CSV table of C-alpha atoms and ligand atoms in Angstrom, one decimal:
chain,number,residue,atom,x,y,z
Z,12,MET,CA,10.8,-19.9,17.7
Z,13,THR,CA,14.6,-19.6,17.8
Z,14,GLU,CA,16.2,-16.9,19.8
Z,15,LEU,CA,18.1,-14.9,17.3
Z,16,PRO,CA,20.1,-11.8,18.3
Z,17,TRP,CA,19.0,-8.3,17.1
Z,18,SER,CA,20.9,-7.4,14.0
Z,19,ASN,CA,21.5,-4.0,15.5
Z,20,PRO,CA,21.1,-4.1,19.3
Z,21,ALA,CA,22.0,-0.4,19.8
Z,22,ARG,CA,19.2,0.7,17.5
Z,23,VAL,CA,16.7,-1.6,19.2
Z,24,ALA,CA,17.8,-0.3,22.6
Z,25,ALA,CA,17.3,3.3,21.4
Z,26,LEU,CA,13.8,2.4,20.1
Z,27,HIS,CA,12.8,0.8,23.3
Z,28,ALA,CA,14.1,3.7,25.4
Z,29,ALA,CA,12.2,6.2,23.2
Z,30,LEU,CA,9.0,4.1,23.5
Z,31,ALA,CA,9.3,4.0,27.3
Z,32,GLU,CA,9.6,7.8,27.4
Z,33,ARG,CA,6.9,9.1,25.0
Z,34,ILE,CA,4.3,8.3,22.4
Z,35,LEU,CA,6.3,7.9,19.2
Z,36,VAL,CA,5.1,9.6,16.0
Z,37,ILE,CA,4.9,7.7,12.7
Z,38,ASP,CA,4.8,9.7,9.5
Z,39,GLY,CA,1.8,10.3,7.3
Z,40,ALA,CA,0.7,9.3,3.8
Z,41,MET,CA,3.2,8.8,0.9
Z,42,GLY,CA,0.6,8.7,-1.9
Z,43,THR,CA,-1.1,11.9,-0.8
Z,44,MET,CA,2.2,13.7,-0.9
Z,45,ILE,CA,3.2,12.2,-4.3
Z,46,GLN,CA,-0.2,13.4,-5.7
Z,47,ARG,CA,0.8,17.0,-4.9
Z,48,HIS,CA,3.5,16.8,-7.6
Z,49,GLU,CA,1.0,16.0,-10.3
Z,50,LEU,CA,3.4,13.7,-12.0
Z,51,GLN,CA,3.0,12.5,-15.6
Z,52,GLU,CA,3.9,9.2,-17.3
Z,53,ALA,CA,7.3,10.5,-18.3
Z,54,ASP,CA,8.1,11.4,-14.6
Z,55,TYR,CA,7.3,7.9,-13.5
Z,56,ARG,CA,9.4,6.4,-16.4
Z,57,GLY,CA,12.5,8.6,-16.1
Z,58,ASP,CA,15.4,7.6,-18.4
Z,59,ARG,CA,15.7,4.0,-17.4
Z,60,PHE,CA,12.1,3.1,-18.0
Z,61,ALA,CA,11.5,5.6,-20.9
Z,62,ALA,CA,10.2,2.8,-23.2
Z,63,GLY,CA,7.8,1.6,-20.5
Z,64,TYR,CA,10.1,-1.3,-19.6
Z,65,ASP,CA,13.4,-1.6,-17.8
Z,66,ALA,CA,16.3,-0.6,-20.2
Z,67,LEU,CA,18.6,-2.6,-17.9
Z,68,PHE,CA,16.7,-5.8,-17.9
Z,69,ALA,CA,15.1,-8.4,-20.2
Z,70,PRO,CA,13.6,-11.6,-18.9
Z,71,ASP,CA,15.6,-13.7,-21.3
Z,72,GLY,CA,18.7,-11.6,-21.0
Z,73,HIS,CA,18.6,-10.1,-24.5
Z,74,ALA,CA,20.0,-6.6,-25.2
Z,75,HIS,CA,17.1,-4.3,-26.0
Z,76,ALA,CA,17.3,-2.8,-29.5
Z,77,PRO,CA,14.8,-1.2,-31.9
Z,78,GLY,CA,12.5,-4.1,-32.9
Z,79,CYS,CA,13.5,-6.4,-30.1
Z,80,GLY,CA,9.9,-7.0,-29.5
Z,81,CYS,CA,9.6,-5.7,-25.9
Z,82,GLU,CA,6.4,-3.9,-25.2
Z,83,GLY,CA,6.2,-1.1,-22.7
Z,84,HIS,CA,3.6,-0.8,-20.0
Z,85,ASP,CA,2.1,2.4,-18.5
Z,86,GLN,CA,3.9,3.3,-15.3
Z,87,ARG,CA,1.8,6.3,-14.1
Z,88,GLY,CA,0.6,5.5,-10.6
Z,89,ASN,CA,3.5,3.1,-9.9
Z,90,ASN,CA,4.5,5.2,-6.9
Z,91,ASP,CA,7.2,2.8,-5.7
Z,92,LEU,CA,9.0,3.2,-9.0
Z,93,LEU,CA,9.7,6.8,-8.1
Z,94,THR,CA,12.2,5.6,-5.6
Z,95,LEU,CA,14.4,4.9,-8.7
Z,96,THR,CA,13.2,7.5,-11.2
Z,97,ARG,CA,12.4,10.5,-8.8
Z,98,PRO,CA,14.4,9.8,-5.6
Z,99,ASP,CA,14.5,13.6,-5.1
Z,100,ILE,CA,10.7,13.6,-4.5
Z,101,ILE,CA,10.7,10.6,-2.2
Z,102,ARG,CA,13.7,12.0,-0.2
Z,103,GLY,CA,11.8,15.3,0.1
Z,104,ILE,CA,8.7,13.7,1.4
Z,105,HIS,CA,10.7,11.8,4.1
Z,106,ALA,CA,12.5,15.0,5.1
Z,107,ALA,CA,9.2,16.9,5.3
Z,108,TYR,CA,7.7,14.3,7.7
Z,109,LEU,CA,10.9,14.2,9.8
Z,110,ASP,CA,10.8,18.0,10.0
Z,111,ALA,CA,7.1,17.8,11.1
Z,112,GLY,CA,8.2,15.7,14.1
Z,113,ALA,CA,8.0,12.0,12.9
Z,114,ASP,CA,10.2,9.6,14.9
Z,115,LEU,CA,9.6,6.9,12.4
Z,116,VAL,CA,9.3,7.1,8.6
Z,117,GLU,CA,7.8,4.4,6.3
Z,118,THR,CA,9.6,3.3,3.2
Z,119,ASN,CA,8.1,3.9,-0.2
Z,120,THR,CA,7.6,0.1,-0.7
Z,121,PHE,CA,3.9,-0.5,-0.1
Z,122,ASN,CA,3.6,-2.2,-3.5
Z,123,SER,CA,7.1,-3.5,-3.9
Z,124,THR,CA,6.2,-7.2,-4.0
Z,125,SER,CA,6.4,-9.4,-7.1
Z,126,ILE,CA,2.6,-9.7,-6.9
Z,127,SER,CA,1.9,-6.0,-7.1
Z,128,LEU,CA,4.8,-5.1,-9.4
Z,129,ALA,CA,3.5,-7.7,-11.9
Z,130,ASP,CA,0.7,-5.2,-12.7
Z,131,TYR,CA,3.4,-3.1,-14.2
Z,132,ARG,CA,5.5,-6.0,-15.6
Z,133,LEU,CA,8.3,-5.0,-13.3
Z,134,GLN,CA,8.4,-7.9,-10.9
Z,135,HIS,CA,12.1,-8.3,-11.3
Z,136,LEU,CA,12.6,-5.0,-9.4
Z,137,VAL,CA,11.5,-6.3,-6.0
Z,138,ARG,CA,14.9,-6.6,-4.3
Z,139,GLU,CA,16.1,-3.3,-5.8
Z,140,LEU,CA,13.0,-1.2,-4.9
Z,141,ASN,CA,13.0,-2.5,-1.3
Z,142,ARG,CA,16.7,-2.0,-0.9
Z,143,GLU,CA,16.7,1.5,-2.4
Z,144,GLY,CA,13.4,2.5,-0.7
Z,145,ALA,CA,15.0,1.6,2.6
Z,146,ARG,CA,18.2,3.4,1.7
Z,147,LEU,CA,16.4,6.7,0.9
Z,148,ALA,CA,14.5,6.6,4.2
Z,149,ARG,CA,17.8,5.7,6.0
Z,150,GLU,CA,19.5,8.7,4.5
Z,151,ALA,CA,16.7,11.0,5.6
Z,152,CYS,CA,16.7,9.6,9.1
Z,153,ASP,CA,20.5,9.8,9.4
Z,154,ALA,CA,20.4,13.4,8.3
Z,155,ALA,CA,17.8,14.3,10.9
Z,156,GLU,CA,19.7,12.5,13.6
Z,157,ALA,CA,22.9,14.3,12.6
Z,158,ARG,CA,21.1,17.6,13.2
Z,159,ASP,CA,19.8,16.5,16.6
Z,160,PRO,CA,21.7,13.4,18.0
Z,161,SER,CA,19.5,13.4,21.1
Z,162,ARG,CA,16.5,12.3,19.0
Z,163,PRO,CA,16.8,9.0,17.2
Z,164,ARG,CA,14.8,8.5,13.9
Z,165,PHE,CA,13.8,5.1,12.7
Z,166,VAL,CA,13.2,3.6,9.3
Z,167,ILE,CA,10.1,1.4,9.1
Z,168,GLY,CA,10.5,-1.1,6.2
Z,169,VAL,CA,6.9,-1.4,4.8
Z,170,LEU,CA,5.4,-4.6,3.6
Z,171,GLY,CA,2.0,-4.0,2.0
Z,172,PRO,CA,-0.9,-6.4,1.7
Z,173,THR,CA,-0.7,-7.0,-2.1
Z,174,SER,CA,-3.9,-7.0,-4.1
Z,175,ARG,CA,-4.6,-10.7,-3.6
Z,176,THR,CA,-6.5,-12.4,-0.8
Z,177,ALA,CA,-5.3,-15.8,0.4
Z,178,SER,CA,-8.3,-16.8,2.5
Z,179,LEU,CA,-11.2,-15.8,0.3
Z,180,SER,CA,-12.1,-16.4,-3.3
Z,181,PRO,CA,-12.5,-13.3,-5.5
Z,182,ASP,CA,-15.2,-15.3,-7.4
Z,183,VAL,CA,-18.5,-15.7,-5.5
Z,184,ASN,CA,-19.4,-18.7,-7.7
Z,185,ARG,CA,-16.2,-20.5,-6.9
Z,186,PRO,CA,-15.7,-20.3,-3.2
Z,187,GLY,CA,-12.8,-22.8,-3.3
Z,188,PHE,CA,-10.8,-20.8,-5.8
Z,189,ARG,CA,-7.8,-18.7,-4.6
Z,190,ALA,CA,-6.0,-16.0,-6.7
Z,191,ILE,CA,-2.9,-16.6,-4.6
Z,192,SER,CA,-1.4,-19.3,-2.3
Z,193,PHE,CA,0.3,-19.0,1.0
Z,194,ASP,CA,3.6,-20.2,-0.5
Z,195,GLU,CA,3.4,-17.7,-3.3
Z,196,LEU,CA,2.8,-14.9,-0.8
Z,197,ALA,CA,5.6,-16.1,1.4
Z,198,GLU,CA,8.1,-16.2,-1.5
Z,199,ALA,CA,7.1,-12.7,-2.5
Z,200,TYR,CA,7.4,-11.3,1.0
Z,201,ARG,CA,10.7,-13.0,1.6
Z,202,GLU,CA,12.4,-11.2,-1.3
Z,203,ALA,CA,10.9,-7.9,-0.3
Z,204,THR,CA,12.1,-8.4,3.3
Z,205,ALA,CA,15.7,-9.2,2.2
Z,206,GLY,CA,15.8,-5.9,0.3
Z,207,LEU,CA,14.4,-3.8,3.2
Z,208,ILE,CA,17.0,-5.3,5.5
Z,209,GLU,CA,19.9,-4.7,3.0
Z,210,GLY,CA,18.7,-1.1,2.6
Z,211,GLY,CA,19.0,-0.4,6.3
Z,212,ALA,CA,15.5,-0.6,7.8
Z,213,ASP,CA,15.4,-0.5,11.6
Z,214,VAL,CA,12.1,-2.3,11.9
Z,215,LEU,CA,9.7,-4.0,9.5
Z,216,MET,CA,5.9,-3.4,9.4
Z,217,VAL,CA,3.4,-5.6,7.9
Z,218,GLU,CA,0.6,-3.1,7.3
Z,219,THR,CA,-2.9,-2.5,6.0
Z,220,ILE,CA,-3.6,-6.1,6.6
Z,221,PHE,CA,-7.1,-7.0,5.4
Z,222,ASP,CA,-6.5,-10.7,5.3
Z,223,THR,CA,-4.8,-12.3,8.3
Z,224,LEU,CA,-3.6,-15.3,6.2
Z,225,ASN,CA,-1.7,-12.8,4.0
Z,226,ALA,CA,-0.1,-11.4,7.1
Z,227,LYS,CA,0.8,-14.9,8.4
Z,228,ALA,CA,2.6,-15.5,5.1
Z,229,ALA,CA,4.5,-12.3,5.5
Z,230,LEU,CA,5.5,-13.1,9.1
Z,231,PHE,CA,6.5,-16.6,8.1
Z,232,ALA,CA,8.7,-15.2,5.3
Z,233,ILE,CA,10.2,-12.5,7.6
Z,234,GLU,CA,11.1,-15.2,10.2
Z,235,ASP,CA,12.7,-17.4,7.4
Z,236,GLU,CA,14.8,-14.4,6.3
Z,237,PHE,CA,15.8,-13.6,9.9
Z,238,GLU,CA,16.9,-17.2,10.3
Z,239,ALA,CA,18.9,-17.2,7.1
Z,240,ARG,CA,20.7,-14.0,8.3
Z,241,GLY,CA,21.1,-15.2,11.9
Z,242,ALA,CA,19.6,-11.9,13.2
Z,243,ARG,CA,16.3,-10.2,13.5
Z,244,LEU,CA,14.7,-6.8,13.5
Z,245,PRO,CA,11.6,-5.7,15.5
Z,246,VAL,CA,8.4,-6.3,13.6
Z,247,MET,CA,5.2,-4.1,13.7
Z,248,ILE,CA,1.8,-5.4,12.7
Z,249,SER,CA,-1.0,-3.2,11.6
Z,250,GLY,CA,-4.4,-4.4,10.3
Z,251,THR,CA,-7.3,-2.7,8.6
Z,252,ILE,CA,-10.9,-2.7,9.7
Z,253,THR,CA,-12.7,-2.5,6.4
Z,254,ASP,CA,-16.3,-2.8,7.3
Z,255,ALA,CA,-19.0,-1.2,9.4
Z,256,SER,CA,-19.4,-4.2,11.6
Z,257,GLY,CA,-15.8,-3.6,12.8
Z,258,ARG,CA,-14.1,-6.5,11.0
Z,259,THR,CA,-11.2,-7.0,8.6
Z,260,LEU,CA,-12.0,-8.2,5.1
Z,261,SER,CA,-11.3,-11.8,6.2
Z,262,GLY,CA,-13.9,-11.4,8.9
Z,263,GLN,CA,-12.0,-10.8,12.2
Z,264,THR,CA,-12.6,-8.3,14.9
Z,265,ALA,CA,-9.6,-6.4,16.3
Z,266,GLU,CA,-9.4,-8.8,19.2
Z,267,ALA,CA,-9.5,-11.9,17.0
Z,268,PHE,CA,-6.9,-10.3,14.8
Z,269,TRP,CA,-4.5,-9.9,17.8
Z,270,TYR,CA,-4.9,-13.5,19.0
Z,271,SER,CA,-4.2,-14.8,15.4
Z,272,LEU,CA,-0.9,-13.0,15.3
Z,273,ARG,CA,0.5,-12.7,18.8
Z,274,HIS,CA,2.6,-15.8,18.3
Z,275,ALA,CA,4.9,-13.6,16.2
Z,276,ARG,CA,5.8,-11.6,19.3
Z,277,PRO,CA,5.7,-8.3,17.4
Z,278,LEU,CA,7.0,-5.0,18.7
Z,279,SER,CA,3.5,-3.6,18.2
Z,280,ILE,CA,0.0,-4.4,17.1
Z,281,GLY,CA,-2.3,-1.7,15.6
Z,282,LEU,CA,-4.7,-0.5,13.0
Z,283,ASN,CA,-4.4,1.8,10.0
Z,284,CYS,CA,-6.2,3.0,6.9
Z,285,ALA,CA,-9.9,2.6,5.8
Z,286,LEU,CA,-11.2,4.6,8.8
Z,287,GLY,CA,-10.6,8.0,10.3
Z,288,ALA,CA,-9.6,8.4,14.0
Z,289,LYS,CA,-13.2,8.7,15.3
Z,290,GLU,CA,-14.2,5.4,13.7
Z,291,LEU,CA,-11.0,3.6,14.7
Z,292,ARG,CA,-11.2,4.5,18.4
Z,293,ALA,CA,-13.3,1.6,19.6
Z,294,HIS,CA,-11.1,-0.9,17.9
Z,295,ILE,CA,-7.8,0.6,19.2
Z,296,ASP,CA,-9.5,0.5,22.7
Z,297,VAL,CA,-9.9,-3.3,22.4
Z,298,LEU,CA,-6.3,-3.8,21.3
Z,299,ALA,CA,-5.0,-1.6,24.1
Z,300,GLN,CA,-6.8,-3.9,26.6
Z,301,VAL,CA,-5.9,-7.3,25.1
Z,302,ALA,CA,-2.4,-6.9,23.7
Z,303,ASP,CA,0.7,-7.2,25.9
Z,304,VAL,CA,2.8,-5.4,23.3
Z,305,HIS,CA,2.9,-1.7,22.1
Z,306,VAL,CA,-0.2,-0.4,20.3
Z,307,SER,CA,-0.1,1.7,17.2
Z,308,ALA,CA,-2.8,3.7,15.3
Z,309,HIS,CA,-2.3,5.5,12.0
Z,310,PRO,CA,-5.8,6.3,10.7
Z,311,ASN,CA,-6.8,8.1,7.5
Z,312,ALA,CA,-7.6,11.8,7.6
Z,313,GLY,CA,-11.3,11.0,8.1
Z,314,LEU,CA,-13.5,9.0,5.8
Z,315,PRO,CA,-13.2,9.6,2.0
Z,316,ASN,CA,-15.4,12.3,0.5
Z,317,ALA,CA,-17.5,11.9,-2.7
Z,318,PHE,CA,-14.3,12.4,-4.8
Z,319,GLY,CA,-12.2,9.9,-2.9
Z,320,GLY,CA,-10.3,12.6,-1.2
Z,321,TYR,CA,-9.8,13.2,2.6
Z,322,ASP,CA,-10.9,16.4,4.3
Z,323,GLU,CA,-10.2,16.1,8.0
Z,324,THR,CA,-8.0,19.0,9.1
Z,325,PRO,CA,-4.8,18.6,11.0
Z,326,GLU,CA,-6.4,20.2,14.0
Z,327,ASP,CA,-9.4,17.8,14.0
Z,328,MET,CA,-7.4,14.7,13.5
Z,329,ALA,CA,-4.9,15.7,16.2
Z,330,ALA,CA,-7.7,16.5,18.6
Z,331,ASP,CA,-9.2,13.0,18.1
Z,332,LEU,CA,-5.8,11.3,18.5
Z,333,ARG,CA,-5.1,13.4,21.6
Z,334,GLY,CA,-8.2,11.8,23.0
Z,335,PHE,CA,-6.8,8.3,22.3
Z,336,ALA,CA,-3.6,9.3,24.1
Z,337,GLU,CA,-5.4,10.8,27.1
Z,338,ALA,CA,-7.2,7.6,27.5
Z,339,GLY,CA,-3.9,5.7,27.6
Z,340,LEU,CA,-4.4,3.8,24.4
Z,341,LEU,CA,-1.3,4.7,22.4
Z,342,ASN,CA,2.4,3.9,22.1
Z,343,LEU,CA,2.8,4.9,18.4
Z,344,VAL,CA,0.6,7.2,16.3
Z,345,GLY,CA,0.7,8.6,12.8
Z,346,GLY,CA,-1.4,9.0,9.7
Z,347,CYS,CA,-2.5,7.0,6.7
Z,348,CYS,CA,-4.4,8.2,3.5
Z,349,GLY,CA,-4.9,11.9,3.3
Z,350,SER,CA,-2.6,12.8,6.1
Z,351,THR,CA,0.2,15.3,5.4
Z,352,PRO,CA,3.2,16.8,7.2
Z,353,GLU,CA,0.8,19.4,8.6
Z,354,HIS,CA,-1.3,16.6,10.1
Z,355,ILE,CA,1.8,14.9,11.6
Z,356,ALA,CA,3.0,18.2,13.0
Z,357,ALA,CA,-0.4,18.8,14.7
Z,358,ILE,CA,-0.5,15.2,16.0
Z,359,ALA,CA,3.1,15.4,17.3
Z,360,GLU,CA,2.2,18.5,19.2
Z,361,ALA,CA,-1.1,17.1,20.5
Z,362,VAL,CA,0.4,14.0,22.0
Z,363,GLY,CA,3.9,15.3,22.8
Z,364,GLU,CA,3.3,15.9,26.6
Z,365,LEU,CA,1.2,12.8,27.2
Z,366,ARG,CA,2.3,9.5,28.7
Z,367,PRO,CA,2.6,6.4,26.5
Z,368,ARG,CA,0.2,3.5,27.2
Z,369,ALA,CA,1.5,1.2,29.9
Z,370,ILE,CA,1.8,-2.3,28.5
Z,371,PRO,CA,-0.5,-4.5,30.6
Z,372,ARG,CA,0.9,-7.7,32.2
Z,373,LEU,CA,-1.6,-10.3,31.2
Z,374,GLU,CA,-2.1,-13.9,32.5
Z,375,ALA,CA,-0.1,-16.2,30.3
Z,376,ALA,CA,-2.5,-17.8,27.8
Z,377,ALA,CA,-2.9,-21.6,28.2
S,419,LIG,ZN1,13.9,-5.9,-25.6
S,420,LIG,ZN1,-4.6,4.5,4.2
């Protein structure tokens, strides 16, 4: 791996200084907060996408006109599109999490890859959604920092897992089939990465990883983009334990997951989503022992209820995560599905006085 300089050494130094001093707080769920606004199709579309397609773009370059033949697609649920059509809402969510005490906020770009955007026929928006998503988070962090310059706030540029799985077939009768290739994933991630960097992300996070091969494609693409730019950002990695046996969808335990990805020399390794704090504890415990980098956890607000919602209260979630911190397991902590600014405020308060995990010095692997 080439030794590239940091693209912004002062920001990286501020991040490391903060990590040495305390447990840093990541924000909570974006989707849960968007749901509170009960948005309708027209909200998602705004003016630019009023017809269900992009008024500013056609694949063959034609000028849209009545009868041009373009067909709209429903956009409700395309939360990342709100970065363009309802930036006020996304900005407000970032501000609420910063007010609650988050040191790091995640961009609204979980599905901003060509693979996920193709579901809405908007794959041409990858660069723009990532750039603007990072820019909104950057503005919110800069505003919070301006109010309290002693406390730096960081933008995490989020790269989600996509809906495709590179190492497994979606068809049990055709185990050799793949719905996506490594190269296709890498290409998609590279474009997203470029946008996040252009928009001003401080760090990148490959998160909610259910398939380690997808994550490898993302990390490969990120490295390519860093090399092309001649500078790098710190990279966080966060996997998802999806099954009761304590494995990712592609079959790895937390320990195997770390050893598959440690070559990327991430800023942090951690776990998020699928489980609540209680269920996640044993797996974070393993990472805290085996990883010689920072450890992060941003669990869901408990396990989903019968309606797919999350019921764990801010107090309960914060008490569980305080237990993680008291055991010396955490460097970064936040919330995933179902968590809100109330949860993040309770978590920030619960871990605020506790020491961050000391990174173990491990024997160099052969
Ligand atoms: Zn048209
Ligand atoms: Zn989640």
